[in-house]
Amino acid sequence: MGLFDKLFGRDSAWYVDKCNVNMERKDYGEAMRCIKQAIELAKTDEEKQAATAKKSELTHEVYHQALEQAKSFMRCHNSEAAQNAIDRAARHVQTDEERDELNQLIEKGHQLEEEEKVVDEHVDGEEHVTGLDTSDKWNLYVTALPFDKAQHYDELGDAFKKAWIALQEGLFVEAIEGLEAIYEKHADDPYVMVELGRAYYGKGDLDKADDMLKKADDARQDIETKLLRAEIQWALKRFDVAEEVLQAAHDLDPDNNSVLARIAQHGLIAHDFESGIPAIEALIEKIPNDVSVQRLAGRIYLESGDDDKALEAFETVNRLYWQVNPQTKQLTFDKNAAAAAAGLYIKKGENYPRAIELMDAIRANTKGEEHVAVCIQMADIYEKMEKKAKRDELLTESLRFMDDLLEAANKGPEAAMLQLQYAEVADRTGDAKKCNEMLDAAYEVFEGDAKNGHPLAAFYVELIDDKRAGKPFPPASEMQERLNAFAQKFAANRQMSQAQASDGDQSDSPNMTINVSVASTQNATNEDAMHKMAALASQMQMQMQSVEIEDGADSESEDESDSNESSNSEENAKE
């Protein structure tokens, strides 16, 4: 049974009916996608008029829902969330009466900004709304739920609400304590099981989360639960189970965008491109202007080796998400997509001016080590374009930033890596005196580390000796190969060392482990410092053809079109 079997007999009327079902559930994101499909499939004027009328009705409902959310957030003194809801309502205005109503609310919002605002704290890395009692928080958070779920949660009582609010705020221990008590009283309630599973997942108890969500899934066939189960299978590296769960979700609703997005993500995580690519292409066909879909497509194509399609996807992200604020002149763009596209242009050896344009935007929005790396990469591009003056300008800028970094750097490996990078750039600008000064400073640290058996330090001692003997710095590609080999060796040796320690093996194996102590002015360092040393080394030699995109497992919650979170979903806002 394939993940993408086409089901026949779906015409415009079928999608109108499905839109009605989702409207009743307050799942406006999925309803909007259905009605768009209904309009597209309409074969007669009558069908098109019926579908268009339904879309107008749906748009009106979305407008009023957003308006009520804005009012709710204003009552809770959450001006930022209120503004987001107002923006969403504005995108769904259809009549002059609605516009006047919205303008009145906007004026009220401006007044709110002048008043004392509730300050957000961050607890366990999650946003935490303060200054509100449980009732206020409940009214704030519940607006994100479909109507039927919100009603059921309300019926579960105050103890459930308190535990559920703790879960939303990242207070997982408190949430688990409360939800476990609720579960004892409602052991057959799949909604309670799901929220308890989410709490276990948030705390990192993957096995408990898996068991609880499987119980919930068995009790109630629900797409949202299956998608959450798939995430946990990824975390547990059970890719075969994840595929089975996603297959079941696809069987429930083959047209669900969230399901297709998770299947595409599964293809990326499990390197199962035979399923991932068809899924992402199905999404692109349905919602081609969705930034998150194009971003995910770029990553999948890149990992699968299709550079042309990856470049097309990343440039689509750049086209869709490249905006200059007319007041502040501040550019808003996707830095990772821009870097990926620039790297692919360089790898393909084409369109260097476009690569420079993208890198220049990144350069204007970076600082510290990242800014230095971008300057050097741009200098490399200008060198390929035979524009020496621009190359030297960028290299000089990188040196200015490295001066600041060296001032703030800890003595030892961190400073030594920066000094070595500084020496390489100074060498390119023809400043032999500064180059030698930095090489000497770095050598003092690396020499001590090399004597203690650290392979990376030994490599850099050899590199500096070669440079002093008149040899050029090796090409970046060669440096990257050696650094990759070091990283693999270091990881393997650490793993073996840990295994020996756990087995109580005290055999004399001096070559099996790496001594990470540093014979330098600080006398000793720890593994974290050496890891940072390796990371700085890798960054120093970073090549744009080796494109990395931030993952974020992404558990990809923000990178997916989640129709089940209709109240605040990006898909709703796009209409």
Coordinates of C-alpha atoms in Angstrom, one line a residue, residues 46 70 114 127 129 146 212 308 432 448 458:
E46 CA -22.9 27.0 -11.0
A70 CA -7.7 40.0 19.3
E114 CA 0.5 53.0 25.9
E127 CA 7.4 31.7 26.8
V129 CA 2.7 34.5 30.4
P146 CA -10.6 23.7 17.7
M212 CA 0.8 6.8 26.3
D308 CA 19.0 22.3 -9.4
A432 CA 53.6 39.0 6.4
G448 CA 51.7 22.0 24.1
A458 CA 49.5 18.2 16.0

